[in-house]
PDB file of C-alpha atoms in Angstrom:
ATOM      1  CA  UNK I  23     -40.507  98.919  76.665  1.00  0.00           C
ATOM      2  CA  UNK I  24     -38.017  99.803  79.539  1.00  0.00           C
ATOM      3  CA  UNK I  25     -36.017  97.279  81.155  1.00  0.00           C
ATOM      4  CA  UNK I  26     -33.109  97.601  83.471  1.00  0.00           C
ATOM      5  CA  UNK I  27     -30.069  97.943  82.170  1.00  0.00           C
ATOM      6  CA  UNK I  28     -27.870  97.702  85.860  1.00  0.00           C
ATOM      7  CA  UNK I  29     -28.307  96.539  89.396  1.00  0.00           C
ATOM      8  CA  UNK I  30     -29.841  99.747  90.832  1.00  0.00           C
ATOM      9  CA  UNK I  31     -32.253  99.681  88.363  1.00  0.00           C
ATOM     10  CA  UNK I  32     -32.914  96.157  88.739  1.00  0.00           C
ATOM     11  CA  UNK I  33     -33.008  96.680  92.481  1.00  0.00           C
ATOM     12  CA  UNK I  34     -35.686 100.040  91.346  1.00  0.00           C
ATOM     13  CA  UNK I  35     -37.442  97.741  88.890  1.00  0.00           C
ATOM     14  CA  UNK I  36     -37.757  95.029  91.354  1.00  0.00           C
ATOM     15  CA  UNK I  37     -38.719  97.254  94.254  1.00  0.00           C
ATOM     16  CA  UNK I  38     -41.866  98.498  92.408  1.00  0.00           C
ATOM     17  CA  UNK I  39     -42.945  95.389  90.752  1.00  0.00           C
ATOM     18  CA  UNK I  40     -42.834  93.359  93.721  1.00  0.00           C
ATOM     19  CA  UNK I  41     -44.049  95.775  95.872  1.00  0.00           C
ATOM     20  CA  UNK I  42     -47.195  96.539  93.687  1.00  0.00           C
ATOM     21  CA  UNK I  43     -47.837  92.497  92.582  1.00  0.00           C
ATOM     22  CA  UNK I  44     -47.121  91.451  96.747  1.00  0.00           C
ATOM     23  CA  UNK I  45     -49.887  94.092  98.016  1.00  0.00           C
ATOM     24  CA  UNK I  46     -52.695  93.474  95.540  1.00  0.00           C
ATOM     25  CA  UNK I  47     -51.914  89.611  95.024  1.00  0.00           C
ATOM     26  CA  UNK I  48     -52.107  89.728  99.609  1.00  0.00           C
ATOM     27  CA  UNK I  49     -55.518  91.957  99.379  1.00  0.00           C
ATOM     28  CA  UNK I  50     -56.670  89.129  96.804  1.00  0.00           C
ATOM     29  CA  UNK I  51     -55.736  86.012  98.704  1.00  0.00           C
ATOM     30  CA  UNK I  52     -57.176  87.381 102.440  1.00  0.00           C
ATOM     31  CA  UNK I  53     -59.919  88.657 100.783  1.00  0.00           C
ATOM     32  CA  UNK I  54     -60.585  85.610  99.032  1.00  0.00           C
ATOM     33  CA  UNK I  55     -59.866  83.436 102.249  1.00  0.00           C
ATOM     34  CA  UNK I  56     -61.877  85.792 105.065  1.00  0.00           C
ATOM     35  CA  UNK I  57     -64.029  87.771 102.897  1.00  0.00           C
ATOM     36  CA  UNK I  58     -64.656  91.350 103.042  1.00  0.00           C
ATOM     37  CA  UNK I  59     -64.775  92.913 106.400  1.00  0.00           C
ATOM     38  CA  UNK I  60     -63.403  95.902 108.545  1.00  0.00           C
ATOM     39  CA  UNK I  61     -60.587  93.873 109.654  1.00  0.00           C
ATOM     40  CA  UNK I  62     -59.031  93.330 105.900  1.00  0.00           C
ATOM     41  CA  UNK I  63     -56.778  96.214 105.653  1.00  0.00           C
ATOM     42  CA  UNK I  64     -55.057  94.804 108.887  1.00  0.00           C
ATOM     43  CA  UNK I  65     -54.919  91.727 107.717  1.00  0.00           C
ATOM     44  CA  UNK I  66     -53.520  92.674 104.553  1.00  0.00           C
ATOM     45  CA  UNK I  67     -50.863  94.625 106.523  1.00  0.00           C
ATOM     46  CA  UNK I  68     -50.007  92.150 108.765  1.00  0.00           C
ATOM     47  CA  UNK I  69     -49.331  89.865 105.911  1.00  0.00           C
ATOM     48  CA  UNK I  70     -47.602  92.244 103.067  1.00  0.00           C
ATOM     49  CA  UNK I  71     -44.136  92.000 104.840  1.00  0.00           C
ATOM     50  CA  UNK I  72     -43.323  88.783 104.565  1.00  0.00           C
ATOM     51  CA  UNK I  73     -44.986  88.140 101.216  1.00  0.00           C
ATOM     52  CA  UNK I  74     -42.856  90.798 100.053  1.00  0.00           C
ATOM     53  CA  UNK I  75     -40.009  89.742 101.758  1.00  0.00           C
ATOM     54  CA  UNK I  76     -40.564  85.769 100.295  1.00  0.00           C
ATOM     55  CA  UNK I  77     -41.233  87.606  96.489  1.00  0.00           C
ATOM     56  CA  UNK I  78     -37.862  89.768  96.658  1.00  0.00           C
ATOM     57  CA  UNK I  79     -36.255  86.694  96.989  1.00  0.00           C
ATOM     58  CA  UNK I  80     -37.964  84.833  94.712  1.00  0.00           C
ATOM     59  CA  UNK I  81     -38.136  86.832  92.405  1.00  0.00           C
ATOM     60  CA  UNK I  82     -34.320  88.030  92.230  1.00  0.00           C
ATOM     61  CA  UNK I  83     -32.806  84.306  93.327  1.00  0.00           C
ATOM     62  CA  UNK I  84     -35.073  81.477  91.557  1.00  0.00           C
ATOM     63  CA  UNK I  85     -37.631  82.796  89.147  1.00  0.00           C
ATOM     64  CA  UNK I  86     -35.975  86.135  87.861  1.00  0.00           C
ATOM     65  CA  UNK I  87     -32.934  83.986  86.311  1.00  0.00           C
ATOM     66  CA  UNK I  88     -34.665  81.170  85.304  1.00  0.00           C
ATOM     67  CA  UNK I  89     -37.699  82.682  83.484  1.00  0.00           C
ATOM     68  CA  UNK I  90     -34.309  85.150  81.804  1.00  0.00           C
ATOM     69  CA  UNK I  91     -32.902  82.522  80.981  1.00  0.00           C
ATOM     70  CA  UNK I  92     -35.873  80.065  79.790  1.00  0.00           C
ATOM     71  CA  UNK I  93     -36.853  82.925  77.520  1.00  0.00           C
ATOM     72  CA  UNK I  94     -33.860  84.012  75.921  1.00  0.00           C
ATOM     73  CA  UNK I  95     -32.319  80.498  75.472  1.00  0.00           C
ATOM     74  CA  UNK I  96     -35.681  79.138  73.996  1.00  0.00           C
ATOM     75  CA  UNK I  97     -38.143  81.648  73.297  1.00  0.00           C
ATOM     76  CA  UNK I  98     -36.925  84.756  72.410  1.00  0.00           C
ATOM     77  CA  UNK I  99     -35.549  84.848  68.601  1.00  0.00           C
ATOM     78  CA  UNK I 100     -33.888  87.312  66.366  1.00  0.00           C
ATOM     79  CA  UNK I 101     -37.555  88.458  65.122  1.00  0.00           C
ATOM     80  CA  UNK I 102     -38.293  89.455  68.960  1.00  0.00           C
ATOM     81  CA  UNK I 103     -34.578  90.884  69.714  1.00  0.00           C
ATOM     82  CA  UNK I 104     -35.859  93.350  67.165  1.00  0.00           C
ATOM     83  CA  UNK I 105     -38.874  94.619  69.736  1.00  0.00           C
ATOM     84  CA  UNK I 106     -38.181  95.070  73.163  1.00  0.00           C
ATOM     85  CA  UNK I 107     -41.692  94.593  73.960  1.00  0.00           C
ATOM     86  CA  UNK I 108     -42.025  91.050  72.587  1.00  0.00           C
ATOM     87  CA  UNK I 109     -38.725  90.332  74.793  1.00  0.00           C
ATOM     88  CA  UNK I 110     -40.364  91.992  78.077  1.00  0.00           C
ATOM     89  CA  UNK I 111     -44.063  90.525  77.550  1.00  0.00           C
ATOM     90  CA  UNK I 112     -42.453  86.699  77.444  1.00  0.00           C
ATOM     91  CA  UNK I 113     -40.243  87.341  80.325  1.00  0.00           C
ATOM     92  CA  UNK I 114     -43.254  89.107  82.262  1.00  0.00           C
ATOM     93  CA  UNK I 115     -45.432  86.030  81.262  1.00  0.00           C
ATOM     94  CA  UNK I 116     -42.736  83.690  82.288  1.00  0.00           C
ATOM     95  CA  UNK I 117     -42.178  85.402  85.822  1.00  0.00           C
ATOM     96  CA  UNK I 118     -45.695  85.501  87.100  1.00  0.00           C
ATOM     97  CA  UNK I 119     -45.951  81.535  86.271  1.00  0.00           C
ATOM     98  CA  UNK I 120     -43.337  81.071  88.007  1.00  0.00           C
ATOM     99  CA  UNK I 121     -44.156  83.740  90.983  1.00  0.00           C
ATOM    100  CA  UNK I 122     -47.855  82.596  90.869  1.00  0.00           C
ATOM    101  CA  UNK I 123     -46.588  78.754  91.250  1.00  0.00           C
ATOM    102  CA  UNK I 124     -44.105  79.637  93.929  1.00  0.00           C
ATOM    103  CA  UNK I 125     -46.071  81.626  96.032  1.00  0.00           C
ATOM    104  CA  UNK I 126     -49.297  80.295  95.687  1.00  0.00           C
ATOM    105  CA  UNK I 127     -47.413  77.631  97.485  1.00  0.00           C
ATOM    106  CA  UNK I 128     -46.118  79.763  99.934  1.00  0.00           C
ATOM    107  CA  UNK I 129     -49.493  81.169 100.452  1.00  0.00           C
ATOM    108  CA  UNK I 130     -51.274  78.047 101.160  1.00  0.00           C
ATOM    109  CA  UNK I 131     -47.935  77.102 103.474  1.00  0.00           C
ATOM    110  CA  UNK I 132     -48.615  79.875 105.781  1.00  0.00           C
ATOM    111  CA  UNK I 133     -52.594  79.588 105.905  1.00  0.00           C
ATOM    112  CA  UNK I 134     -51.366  76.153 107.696  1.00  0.00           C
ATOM    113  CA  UNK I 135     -53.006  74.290 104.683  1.00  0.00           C
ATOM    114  CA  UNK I 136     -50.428  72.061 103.873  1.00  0.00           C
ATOM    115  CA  UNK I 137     -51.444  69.513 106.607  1.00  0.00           C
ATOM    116  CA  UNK I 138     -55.175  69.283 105.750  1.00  0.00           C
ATOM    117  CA  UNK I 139     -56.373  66.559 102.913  1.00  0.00           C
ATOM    118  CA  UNK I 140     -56.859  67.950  99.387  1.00  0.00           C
ATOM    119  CA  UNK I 141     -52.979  69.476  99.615  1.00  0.00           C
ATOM    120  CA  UNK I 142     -52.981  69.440  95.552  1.00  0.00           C
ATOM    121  CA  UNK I 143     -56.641  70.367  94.996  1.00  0.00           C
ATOM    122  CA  UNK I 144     -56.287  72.914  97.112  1.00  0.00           C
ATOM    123  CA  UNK I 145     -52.866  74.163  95.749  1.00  0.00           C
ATOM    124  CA  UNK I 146     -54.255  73.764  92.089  1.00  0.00           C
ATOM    125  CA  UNK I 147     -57.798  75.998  92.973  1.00  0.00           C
ATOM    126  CA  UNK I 148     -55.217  78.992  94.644  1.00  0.00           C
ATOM    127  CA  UNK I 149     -52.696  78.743  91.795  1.00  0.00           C
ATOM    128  CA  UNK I 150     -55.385  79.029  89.122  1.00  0.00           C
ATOM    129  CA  UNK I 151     -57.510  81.521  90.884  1.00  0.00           C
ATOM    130  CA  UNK I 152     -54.056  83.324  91.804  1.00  0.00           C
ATOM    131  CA  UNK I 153     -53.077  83.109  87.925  1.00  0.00           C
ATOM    132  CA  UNK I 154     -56.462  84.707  86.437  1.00  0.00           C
ATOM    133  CA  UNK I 155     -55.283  87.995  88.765  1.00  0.00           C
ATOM    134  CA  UNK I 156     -51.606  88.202  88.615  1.00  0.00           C
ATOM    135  CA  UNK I 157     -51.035  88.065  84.417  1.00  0.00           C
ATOM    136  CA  UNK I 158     -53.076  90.970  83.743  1.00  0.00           C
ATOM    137  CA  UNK I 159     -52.852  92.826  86.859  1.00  0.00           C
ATOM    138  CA  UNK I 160     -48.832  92.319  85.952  1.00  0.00           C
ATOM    139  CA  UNK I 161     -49.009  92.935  81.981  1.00  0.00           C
ATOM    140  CA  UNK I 162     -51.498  95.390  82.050  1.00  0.00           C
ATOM    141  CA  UNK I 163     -51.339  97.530  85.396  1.00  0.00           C
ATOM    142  CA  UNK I 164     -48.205  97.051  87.513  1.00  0.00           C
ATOM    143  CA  UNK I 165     -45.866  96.561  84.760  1.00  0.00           C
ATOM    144  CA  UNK I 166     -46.482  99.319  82.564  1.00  0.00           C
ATOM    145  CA  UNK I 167     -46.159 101.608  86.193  1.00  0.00           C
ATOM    146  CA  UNK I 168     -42.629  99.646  86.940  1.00  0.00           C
ATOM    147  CA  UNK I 169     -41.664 100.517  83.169  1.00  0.00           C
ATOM    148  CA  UNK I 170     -42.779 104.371  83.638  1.00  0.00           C
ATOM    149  CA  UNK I 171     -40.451 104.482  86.693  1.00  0.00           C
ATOM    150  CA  UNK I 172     -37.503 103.342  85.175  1.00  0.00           C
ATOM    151  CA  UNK I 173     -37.970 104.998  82.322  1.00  0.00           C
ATOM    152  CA  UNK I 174     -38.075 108.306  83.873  1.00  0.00           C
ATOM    153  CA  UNK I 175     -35.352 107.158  86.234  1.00  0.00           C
ATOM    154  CA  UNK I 176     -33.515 106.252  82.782  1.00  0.00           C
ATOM    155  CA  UNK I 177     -34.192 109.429  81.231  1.00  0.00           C
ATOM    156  CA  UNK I 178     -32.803 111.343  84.188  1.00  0.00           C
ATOM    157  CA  UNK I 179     -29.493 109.324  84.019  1.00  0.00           C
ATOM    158  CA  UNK I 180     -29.161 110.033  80.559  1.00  0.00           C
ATOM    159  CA  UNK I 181     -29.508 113.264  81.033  1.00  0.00           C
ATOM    160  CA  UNK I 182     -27.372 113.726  83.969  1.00  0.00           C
ATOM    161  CA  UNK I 183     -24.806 112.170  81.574  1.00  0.00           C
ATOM    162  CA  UNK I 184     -25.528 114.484  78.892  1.00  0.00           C
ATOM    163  CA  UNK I 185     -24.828 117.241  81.216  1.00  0.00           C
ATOM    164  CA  UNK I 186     -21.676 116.043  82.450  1.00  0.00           C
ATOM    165  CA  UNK I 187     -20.108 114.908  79.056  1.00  0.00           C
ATOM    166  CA  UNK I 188     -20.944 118.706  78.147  1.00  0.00           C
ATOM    167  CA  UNK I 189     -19.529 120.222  81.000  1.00  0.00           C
ATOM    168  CA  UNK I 190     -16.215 118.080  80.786  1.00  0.00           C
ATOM    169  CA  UNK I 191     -16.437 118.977  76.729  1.00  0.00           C
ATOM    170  CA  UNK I 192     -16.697 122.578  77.563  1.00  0.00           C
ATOM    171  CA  UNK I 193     -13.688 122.380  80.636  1.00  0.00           C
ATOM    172  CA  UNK I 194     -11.677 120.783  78.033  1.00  0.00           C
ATOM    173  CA  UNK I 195     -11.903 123.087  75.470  1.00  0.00           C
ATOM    174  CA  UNK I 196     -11.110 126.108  77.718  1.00  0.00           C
TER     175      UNK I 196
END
């Protein structure tokens, strides 16, 4: 299981992953709240910027560190260190709980339904009903595609690297 290994490809990683969870976690939530209709994909639209905005920051500020950190400082253990796909699957897990919580809260902030009664019924229903999409939509759809990227994008360092460490080899010997 790829992970990044520097900021580009954390920025890469991040890029993808949010982008993919943002736009199919909005098409949920407006389709869920106005049903379907010929003015959804607008609505979507209108509303995928800022979600994406809120999740990039989210995501690389608040949740990304603490759900790294929560995982390797009490979950992860030398048996998972061994498998790189025990280590990614807990931090996944642990990053749409805490994605799901945060912007399930964001999303009822903006649908103005913070000031109507039933605040924490109504939070609970979105962040349950938001849960039951984003884990497997993240651990078995979007991740996997984030993980192809950057592995590719890996594989192309590498051998770019390759290369180079050849063609200095080769100058070096002439």
């Amino acid at each position: 299981m790829q992970m990044p290994r520097n900021l580009k490809e954390e920025i890469v990683f991040t890029a993808i992953m949010a982008g993919l969870m943002v736009l199919v976690m909005t098409g949920y939530n407006v389709a869920m709240a106005q049903g379907l209709s010929s003015e959804l994909p607008m609505a979507i639209l209108s509303a995928y910027p800022l979600g994406l905005g809120v999740a990039i920051v989210l995501d690389l500020l608040i949740v990304g560190p603490i759900a790294k950190g929560l995982a390797f400082k009490y979950i992860i253990n030398d048996y998972m260190k061994k498998n790189t796909a025990l280590i990614g699957i807990t931090i996944s897990v642990l990053m749409v709980l805490g994605m799901v919580t945060l912007m399930s809260f964001f999303g009822i902030a903006v649908e103005g339904k913070l000031s109507q009664g039933h605040v924490l019924a109504t939070y609970g229903h979105t962040w349950i009903f938001n849960l039951i999409v984003a884990l497997p939509l993240q651990l078995l759809i979007v991740g996997p595609i984030a993980r192809g990227v950057l592995g590719k994008m890996q594989k192309a360092v590498a051998k770019v690297e390759e290369t180079e460490a050849e063609s200095k080899a080769t100058k070096e010997e002439i």
